[in-house]
Amino acid sequence: MSAPGAAAEANAAFRRRVGAGARTVPVVFDLATRAGLDSDASGARGLVGRCGVPVDSIDDMRVLFGGLRLGRIFPTLAADASAAPLLLLYQLVAEEHGTPARRLAGAVRNDVFRGPLDHGPGGLPLRSRLRLAMDVVAYGLAELPRWQSLSVCGHRLAGPGADPALEIARTVAGGVEYLRAAAAAGLDAHAVVPRFSICLTAGATARESRARLRAARGVWARTTRERLAPGLPAPRLYVRHSRLDPPSAPPRPRPPASAIEAAALALLARTDRPGGALTLLGLDGGAGRPAPRPALRPHPAADALRARQSERLAKLRAWRIQSAVDEALRRLHGAAESDDNVLYPMKEALAARATVGEVCATLHTAWAPGLR
């Protein structure tokens, strides 16, 4: 549960962090925002303020980053399904501060292979999620040259208790699928690879973590050379400690990097068969998906924060020019039904004070009307 002060308190924490000399600013949005729900939506009950800060519109993003010199910090946005609108809201606020997009640097967590969140409405189909991710990448290449806009969260993708070989195989499979989608969208793989990062579960020791990273680099190099193109660089690889394994879990074997690499390559060989990649990624409806989150317990602060956010949304809708919002959302819907990049009309809609929930609902209406 985040602190009940929402964007204002998060902004104060950011200022203290930057004032102490930090440049990286981690930003975690709440479960409702990450699921593409406005705080006053019926499906957001119990999710507002959970695990992060709610951001419903440009008004909240202005509060969240007020007083910060955005050309000098590196925010990391944990955005999930709402990566596109949250990235655009950050850009809009930066431009209001007088910082041009080309000077902005940062990263957004935008891993389509994690699937829909465990809470909130049904997610978009995988093909639509890939389309949106490639639109984000193409927009970044054109407008935000210093921004990382893709990620593969291997530590979540593999599920709790997965061995390093399975985690690396699934993670590399996800990266390869990104590059295939990029090629289908007419993007250069050499330009796309620097745009995404790979996160793996840390080992029990620093030595074990280094072995996993060496194995992942080897698997990446061989797989992309054989299946895509020679000479592709490796994406940014890093490890993080998993919160999914129970503290009492027994010690796991610690194979050397060569053994991990060989086992991961053997698993990846299965993706040569039709449907193999989806099976390995756990996206075929079978086993291998991360365990669902436990049910959330009621929290009084969540209801109070939802009430405050709902009041802010009511004021925003009362004061904005609704006809401009409606027209911008119509253009967004038209772009989604065509091959146009949806981020350009999405930015116009958000600038007109459309909400995160409204732009996400527009995409669902165009791409998956039966899921929302």
Short mmCIF file of C-alpha atoms in Angstrom, two decimals:
data_model
loop_
_atom_site.label_atom_id
_atom_site.label_comp_id
_atom_site.label_asym_id
_atom_site.label_seq_id
_atom_site.Cartn_x
_atom_site.Cartn_y
_atom_site.Cartn_z
CA MET A 1 0.00 0.00 0.00
CA SER A 2 1.36 3.39 -0.93
CA ALA A 3 1.28 6.36 1.38
CA PRO A 4 -2.23 7.92 1.28
CA GLY A 5 -0.94 11.33 0.14
CA ALA A 6 -0.66 10.06 -3.45
CA ALA A 7 1.06 12.26 -6.04
CA ALA A 8 1.95 15.15 -3.70
CA GLU A 9 3.76 12.93 -1.20
CA ALA A 10 5.45 10.98 -3.99
CA ASN A 11 6.66 14.28 -5.44
CA ALA A 12 8.09 15.29 -2.06
CA ALA A 13 9.96 11.96 -1.91
CA PHE A 14 11.30 12.50 -5.44
CA ARG A 15 12.56 15.95 -4.49
CA ARG A 16 14.35 14.62 -1.44
CA ARG A 17 15.95 11.90 -3.52
CA VAL A 18 17.11 14.29 -6.24
CA GLY A 19 18.25 16.80 -3.63
CA ALA A 20 20.48 14.11 -2.14
CA GLY A 21 22.21 13.72 -5.50
CA ALA A 22 20.30 10.87 -7.13
CA ARG A 23 19.45 11.02 -10.82
CA THR A 24 17.40 7.83 -11.12
CA VAL A 25 13.83 8.25 -9.90
CA PRO A 26 11.81 5.00 -9.64
CA VAL A 27 8.10 5.63 -10.15
CA VAL A 28 5.63 2.89 -9.27
CA PHE A 29 2.01 3.45 -10.25
CA ASP A 30 -0.84 1.85 -8.37
CA LEU A 31 -2.66 -1.27 -9.57
CA ALA A 32 -5.61 0.66 -10.98
CA THR A 33 -3.39 2.92 -13.09
CA ARG A 34 -1.28 -0.01 -14.31
CA ALA A 35 -4.44 -1.84 -15.36
CA GLY A 36 -5.66 1.18 -17.35
CA LEU A 37 -8.50 2.04 -14.96
CA ASP A 38 -9.45 5.49 -13.72
CA SER A 39 -9.70 5.74 -9.96
CA ASP A 40 -13.49 6.22 -10.08
CA ALA A 41 -14.10 3.15 -12.24
CA SER A 42 -16.06 0.35 -10.63
CA GLY A 43 -13.25 -2.10 -11.30
CA ALA A 44 -10.74 0.11 -9.48
CA ARG A 45 -12.33 -0.34 -6.07
CA GLY A 46 -9.65 -1.62 -3.70
CA LEU A 47 -6.85 -0.99 -6.21
CA VAL A 48 -6.41 2.78 -5.91
CA GLY A 49 -3.18 3.52 -4.06
CA ARG A 50 -2.25 -0.15 -3.88
CA CYS A 51 1.44 -0.74 -4.54
CA GLY A 52 2.01 2.74 -5.95
CA VAL A 53 0.66 6.17 -6.80
CA PRO A 54 -2.53 6.79 -8.82
CA VAL A 55 -2.25 8.89 -11.98
CA ASP A 56 -5.54 9.42 -13.79
CA SER A 57 -4.72 12.41 -15.99
CA ILE A 58 -2.20 15.09 -16.85
CA ASP A 59 -3.27 16.92 -13.69
CA ASP A 60 -1.90 14.11 -11.51
CA MET A 61 1.30 13.85 -13.56
CA ARG A 62 1.87 17.60 -13.12
CA VAL A 63 1.71 17.15 -9.35
CA LEU A 64 3.88 14.05 -9.43
CA PHE A 65 6.77 15.76 -11.25
CA GLY A 66 6.25 19.37 -10.22
CA GLY A 67 9.40 21.32 -9.39
CA LEU A 68 11.79 18.74 -10.82
CA ARG A 69 14.23 19.45 -13.65
CA LEU A 70 13.10 16.65 -15.93
CA GLY A 71 15.97 17.07 -18.35
CA ARG A 72 18.38 16.05 -15.56
CA ILE A 73 16.72 13.00 -14.06
CA PHE A 74 16.20 9.42 -15.26
CA PRO A 75 12.75 8.19 -14.22
CA THR A 76 11.87 4.51 -14.42
CA LEU A 77 8.13 4.12 -14.88
CA ALA A 78 6.58 0.85 -13.66
CA ALA A 79 3.62 1.20 -16.01
CA ASP A 80 2.62 -2.24 -17.33
CA ALA A 81 -0.51 -2.08 -19.53
CA SER A 82 -0.61 1.73 -19.32
CA ALA A 83 2.94 2.28 -20.54
CA ALA A 84 1.89 4.30 -23.60
CA PRO A 85 -0.35 6.91 -21.92
CA LEU A 86 1.91 7.29 -18.88
CA LEU A 87 4.98 7.83 -21.04
CA LEU A 88 3.09 10.46 -23.04
CA LEU A 89 1.84 12.21 -19.91
CA TYR A 90 5.43 12.45 -18.70
CA GLN A 91 6.48 13.94 -22.04
CA LEU A 92 3.62 16.45 -21.95
CA VAL A 93 4.57 17.63 -18.47
CA ALA A 94 8.22 17.90 -19.48
CA GLU A 95 7.28 20.03 -22.48
CA GLU A 96 5.22 22.26 -20.20
CA HIS A 97 8.39 22.66 -18.11
CA GLY A 98 10.25 23.75 -21.25
CA THR A 99 12.23 20.51 -21.64
CA PRO A 100 12.22 19.21 -25.24
CA ALA A 101 11.58 15.52 -25.80
CA ARG A 102 15.06 14.90 -27.23
CA ARG A 103 16.60 15.77 -23.83
CA LEU A 104 14.44 13.36 -21.86
CA ALA A 105 15.97 10.08 -20.71
CA GLY A 106 14.34 7.27 -18.82
CA ALA A 107 12.77 3.83 -19.02
CA VAL A 108 9.25 2.47 -18.93
CA ARG A 109 8.37 -1.08 -17.89
CA ASN A 110 6.38 -2.30 -20.85
CA ASP A 111 6.46 -6.11 -20.91
CA VAL A 112 3.62 -7.43 -23.04
CA PHE A 113 4.44 -11.06 -22.22
CA ARG A 114 3.42 -10.70 -18.61
CA GLY A 115 -0.13 -10.65 -19.90
CA PRO A 116 -2.98 -8.78 -18.20
CA LEU A 117 -2.63 -7.88 -14.56
CA ASP A 118 -4.13 -10.18 -12.00
CA HIS A 119 -6.56 -7.41 -11.06
CA GLY A 120 -8.69 -5.18 -13.23
CA PRO A 121 -10.40 -5.84 -16.58
CA GLY A 122 -9.50 -8.34 -19.22
CA GLY A 123 -6.31 -7.43 -21.06
CA LEU A 124 -5.74 -6.98 -24.75
CA PRO A 125 -4.92 -10.01 -26.89
CA LEU A 126 -1.23 -10.68 -27.37
CA ARG A 127 -1.24 -9.44 -30.97
CA SER A 128 -2.74 -6.11 -29.90
CA ARG A 129 -0.29 -5.79 -27.01
CA LEU A 130 2.59 -6.35 -29.43
CA ARG A 131 1.13 -3.79 -31.84
CA LEU A 132 0.94 -1.22 -29.06
CA ALA A 133 4.46 -2.03 -27.85
CA MET A 134 5.85 -1.55 -31.36
CA ASP A 135 4.00 1.76 -31.66
CA VAL A 136 5.67 2.83 -28.41
CA VAL A 137 9.09 1.80 -29.77
CA ALA A 138 8.55 3.54 -33.11
CA TYR A 139 7.37 6.67 -31.33
CA GLY A 140 10.41 6.56 -29.06
CA LEU A 141 12.79 6.20 -32.00
CA ALA A 142 11.25 9.25 -33.65
CA GLU A 143 10.46 11.47 -30.66
CA LEU A 144 12.30 10.24 -27.54
CA PRO A 145 15.76 9.13 -28.69
CA ARG A 146 17.11 8.62 -25.15
CA TRP A 147 14.23 6.52 -23.82
CA GLN A 148 14.08 2.77 -23.14
CA SER A 149 10.61 1.57 -24.00
CA LEU A 150 10.54 -2.26 -23.84
CA SER A 151 11.29 -4.81 -21.16
CA VAL A 152 11.23 -8.54 -20.54
CA CYS A 153 10.68 -9.30 -16.87
CA GLY A 154 12.19 -12.76 -16.71
CA HIS A 155 11.90 -12.82 -12.94
CA ARG A 156 8.12 -12.61 -13.33
CA LEU A 157 7.70 -14.43 -16.63
CA ALA A 158 9.20 -17.70 -15.44
CA GLY A 159 7.06 -17.93 -12.32
CA PRO A 160 8.11 -18.73 -8.74
CA GLY A 161 10.65 -21.46 -8.28
CA ALA A 162 11.67 -21.69 -11.94
CA ASP A 163 15.22 -22.87 -12.57
CA PRO A 164 17.65 -20.43 -14.26
CA ALA A 165 17.57 -22.26 -17.61
CA LEU A 166 13.78 -22.01 -17.94
CA GLU A 167 13.83 -18.36 -16.91
CA ILE A 168 16.54 -17.49 -19.43
CA ALA A 169 14.86 -19.50 -22.21
CA ARG A 170 11.52 -17.77 -21.69
CA THR A 171 13.16 -14.37 -21.40
CA VAL A 172 15.18 -14.73 -24.59
CA ALA A 173 12.12 -16.12 -26.38
CA GLY A 174 10.28 -12.96 -25.39
CA GLY A 175 13.09 -10.78 -26.71
CA VAL A 176 13.14 -12.66 -30.00
CA GLU A 177 9.38 -12.22 -30.38
CA TYR A 178 9.83 -8.47 -29.81
CA LEU A 179 12.34 -8.31 -32.64
CA ARG A 180 10.12 -10.34 -34.96
CA ALA A 181 7.25 -7.97 -34.23
CA ALA A 182 9.58 -5.04 -34.86
CA ALA A 183 10.60 -6.47 -38.23
CA ALA A 184 6.94 -6.97 -39.15
CA ALA A 185 6.35 -3.31 -38.26
CA GLY A 186 9.22 -2.23 -40.51
CA LEU A 187 11.60 -1.34 -37.66
CA ASP A 188 15.36 -2.01 -37.69
CA ALA A 189 16.28 -4.66 -35.13
CA HIS A 190 19.65 -3.00 -34.52
CA ALA A 191 17.82 0.16 -33.48
CA VAL A 192 15.24 -1.67 -31.37
CA VAL A 193 17.58 -3.80 -29.22
CA PRO A 194 19.03 -0.81 -27.30
CA ARG A 195 15.44 0.13 -26.47
CA PHE A 196 14.71 -2.80 -24.21
CA SER A 197 16.05 -4.39 -21.08
CA ILE A 198 16.01 -7.89 -19.63
CA CYS A 199 15.62 -8.54 -15.92
CA LEU A 200 16.51 -11.90 -14.40
CA THR A 201 16.19 -13.28 -10.91
CA ALA A 202 19.35 -12.75 -8.89
CA GLY A 203 21.25 -15.78 -7.69
CA ALA A 204 21.88 -16.61 -4.07
CA THR A 205 25.37 -15.09 -4.41
CA ALA A 206 27.00 -12.49 -6.63
CA ARG A 207 28.92 -15.28 -8.35
CA GLU A 208 25.71 -17.11 -9.19
CA SER A 209 24.16 -13.91 -10.53
CA ARG A 210 27.16 -13.36 -12.80
CA ALA A 211 26.84 -16.93 -14.08
CA ARG A 212 23.20 -16.34 -14.98
CA LEU A 213 24.02 -13.13 -16.81
CA ARG A 214 26.85 -14.82 -18.75
CA ALA A 215 24.53 -17.64 -19.72
CA ALA A 216 21.82 -15.20 -20.82
CA ARG A 217 24.25 -13.28 -23.01
CA GLY A 218 25.43 -16.50 -24.61
CA VAL A 219 21.88 -17.71 -25.26
CA TRP A 220 20.89 -14.33 -26.65
CA ALA A 221 23.88 -14.16 -29.01
CA ARG A 222 23.40 -17.66 -30.40
CA THR A 223 19.61 -17.46 -30.70
CA THR A 224 19.51 -14.09 -32.44
CA ARG A 225 22.38 -15.05 -34.74
CA GLU A 226 20.60 -18.21 -35.85
CA ARG A 227 17.03 -16.93 -36.01
CA LEU A 228 17.23 -13.23 -36.77
CA ALA A 229 20.46 -11.60 -37.90
CA PRO A 230 24.17 -11.80 -37.07
CA GLY A 231 25.78 -9.06 -35.05
CA LEU A 232 22.77 -7.95 -33.04
CA PRO A 233 23.87 -6.30 -29.76
CA ALA A 234 22.68 -7.63 -26.43
CA PRO A 235 20.00 -5.66 -24.60
CA ARG A 236 20.65 -4.31 -21.13
CA LEU A 237 20.69 -7.24 -18.71
CA TYR A 238 20.40 -6.97 -14.96
CA VAL A 239 19.22 -9.02 -11.98
CA ARG A 240 16.90 -8.36 -9.09
CA HIS A 241 16.06 -10.36 -6.00
CA SER A 242 12.74 -12.16 -6.30
CA ARG A 243 9.97 -11.58 -3.80
CA LEU A 244 8.10 -14.63 -5.03
CA ASP A 245 10.16 -17.36 -3.36
CA PRO A 246 9.31 -18.01 0.30
CA PRO A 247 12.11 -17.28 2.78
CA SER A 248 12.16 -20.94 3.83
CA ALA A 249 12.74 -22.24 0.29
CA PRO A 250 15.51 -24.86 0.25
CA PRO A 251 18.79 -23.97 -1.46
CA ARG A 252 18.68 -24.54 -5.20
CA PRO A 253 21.51 -26.11 -7.20
CA ARG A 254 24.01 -23.68 -8.66
CA PRO A 255 25.08 -24.95 -12.07
CA PRO A 256 27.85 -23.17 -13.97
CA ALA A 257 27.06 -20.72 -16.75
CA SER A 258 27.85 -23.28 -19.46
CA ALA A 259 25.33 -25.77 -18.05
CA ILE A 260 22.64 -23.10 -17.72
CA GLU A 261 23.28 -21.95 -21.28
CA ALA A 262 23.07 -25.48 -22.69
CA ALA A 263 19.82 -26.23 -20.85
CA ALA A 264 18.25 -22.93 -21.95
CA LEU A 265 19.20 -23.55 -25.59
CA ALA A 266 17.63 -27.01 -25.38
CA LEU A 267 14.39 -25.45 -24.17
CA LEU A 268 14.50 -22.83 -26.92
CA ALA A 269 14.84 -25.57 -29.52
CA ARG A 270 11.16 -26.34 -28.83
CA THR A 271 10.18 -22.96 -30.28
CA ASP A 272 11.14 -24.21 -33.73
CA ARG A 273 7.81 -26.07 -33.74
CA PRO A 274 4.53 -24.21 -34.51
CA GLY A 275 3.24 -22.59 -31.36
CA GLY A 276 6.43 -23.43 -29.52
CA ALA A 277 7.26 -19.87 -28.53
CA LEU A 278 3.83 -19.32 -26.99
CA THR A 279 4.09 -22.59 -25.12
CA LEU A 280 7.51 -21.72 -23.76
CA LEU A 281 6.32 -18.25 -22.77
CA GLY A 282 3.33 -19.69 -20.94
CA LEU A 283 0.88 -17.80 -23.19
CA ASP A 284 -0.90 -20.79 -24.72
CA GLY A 285 -3.37 -21.19 -21.89
CA GLY A 286 -1.31 -23.95 -20.31
CA ALA A 287 0.96 -24.20 -17.33
CA GLY A 288 3.87 -21.99 -16.55
CA ARG A 289 2.15 -18.73 -15.72
CA PRO A 290 3.14 -16.78 -12.63
CA ALA A 291 1.05 -17.54 -9.58
CA PRO A 292 -1.83 -15.09 -9.06
CA ARG A 293 -1.55 -12.47 -6.37
CA PRO A 294 -3.31 -13.25 -3.13
CA ALA A 295 -6.64 -11.51 -2.55
CA LEU A 296 -6.19 -7.94 -1.34
CA ARG A 297 -7.40 -7.12 2.13
CA PRO A 298 -9.62 -4.03 2.54
CA HIS A 299 -7.68 -0.94 3.50
CA PRO A 300 -9.40 2.24 4.74
CA ALA A 301 -6.76 4.49 3.18
CA ALA A 302 -7.49 3.02 -0.27
CA ASP A 303 -11.16 4.05 -0.04
CA ALA A 304 -10.25 7.54 1.18
CA LEU A 305 -7.71 8.01 -1.59
CA ARG A 306 -10.17 6.73 -4.19
CA ALA A 307 -12.70 9.28 -2.98
CA ARG A 308 -10.17 12.11 -3.35
CA GLN A 309 -9.11 10.94 -6.79
CA SER A 310 -12.74 10.61 -7.85
CA GLU A 311 -13.36 14.20 -6.78
CA ARG A 312 -10.37 15.35 -8.84
CA LEU A 313 -11.70 13.46 -11.85
CA ALA A 314 -15.15 15.01 -11.47
CA LYS A 315 -13.60 18.49 -11.48
CA LEU A 316 -11.42 17.65 -14.48
CA ARG A 317 -14.41 16.44 -16.51
CA ALA A 318 -16.43 19.50 -15.51
CA TRP A 319 -13.76 22.00 -16.59
CA ARG A 320 -12.29 20.41 -19.71
CA ILE A 321 -13.65 21.02 -23.21
CA GLN A 322 -15.51 17.77 -23.71
CA SER A 323 -15.96 18.20 -27.46
CA ALA A 324 -12.18 18.42 -27.89
CA VAL A 325 -11.71 15.26 -25.80
CA ASP A 326 -14.36 13.38 -27.77
CA GLU A 327 -12.84 14.36 -31.10
CA ALA A 328 -9.33 13.36 -29.96
CA LEU A 329 -10.61 9.99 -28.76
CA ARG A 330 -12.34 9.45 -32.10
CA ARG A 331 -9.03 10.07 -33.87
CA LEU A 332 -7.34 7.62 -31.51
CA HIS A 333 -9.97 4.99 -32.30
CA GLY A 334 -9.47 5.57 -36.02
CA ALA A 335 -5.71 5.16 -35.71
CA ALA A 336 -6.18 1.93 -33.74
CA GLU A 337 -8.37 0.53 -36.53
CA SER A 338 -5.77 1.49 -39.15
CA ASP A 339 -2.02 0.96 -39.34
CA ASP A 340 -1.25 4.43 -37.97
CA ASN A 341 0.82 4.86 -34.82
CA VAL A 342 -1.68 5.34 -32.00
CA LEU A 343 0.66 7.37 -29.79
CA TYR A 344 0.29 10.57 -31.79
CA PRO A 345 -3.50 10.89 -31.43
CA MET A 346 -3.20 9.49 -27.90
CA LYS A 347 -0.92 12.37 -26.99
CA GLU A 348 -3.45 14.85 -28.39
CA ALA A 349 -6.21 13.24 -26.34
CA LEU A 350 -4.18 13.32 -23.12
CA ALA A 351 -3.22 16.95 -23.76
CA ALA A 352 -6.93 17.71 -24.08
CA ARG A 353 -7.28 16.16 -20.60
CA ALA A 354 -8.59 12.76 -21.54
CA THR A 355 -7.89 10.29 -18.75
CA VAL A 356 -5.69 7.21 -18.76
CA GLY A 357 -8.80 5.07 -18.40
CA GLU A 358 -10.50 6.75 -21.35
CA VAL A 359 -7.62 6.25 -23.76
CA CYS A 360 -7.18 2.61 -22.63
CA ALA A 361 -10.91 2.00 -23.03
CA THR A 362 -10.73 3.45 -26.55
CA LEU A 363 -8.02 0.95 -27.48
CA HIS A 364 -10.04 -1.90 -25.99
CA THR A 365 -13.09 -0.83 -27.99
CA ALA A 366 -11.06 -0.94 -31.20
CA TRP A 367 -9.01 -4.09 -30.52
CA ALA A 368 -10.90 -6.21 -28.00
CA PRO A 369 -14.47 -4.98 -27.54
CA GLY A 370 -15.57 -8.18 -25.85
CA LEU A 371 -12.95 -8.04 -23.10
CA ARG A 372 -13.94 -4.85 -21.33
#
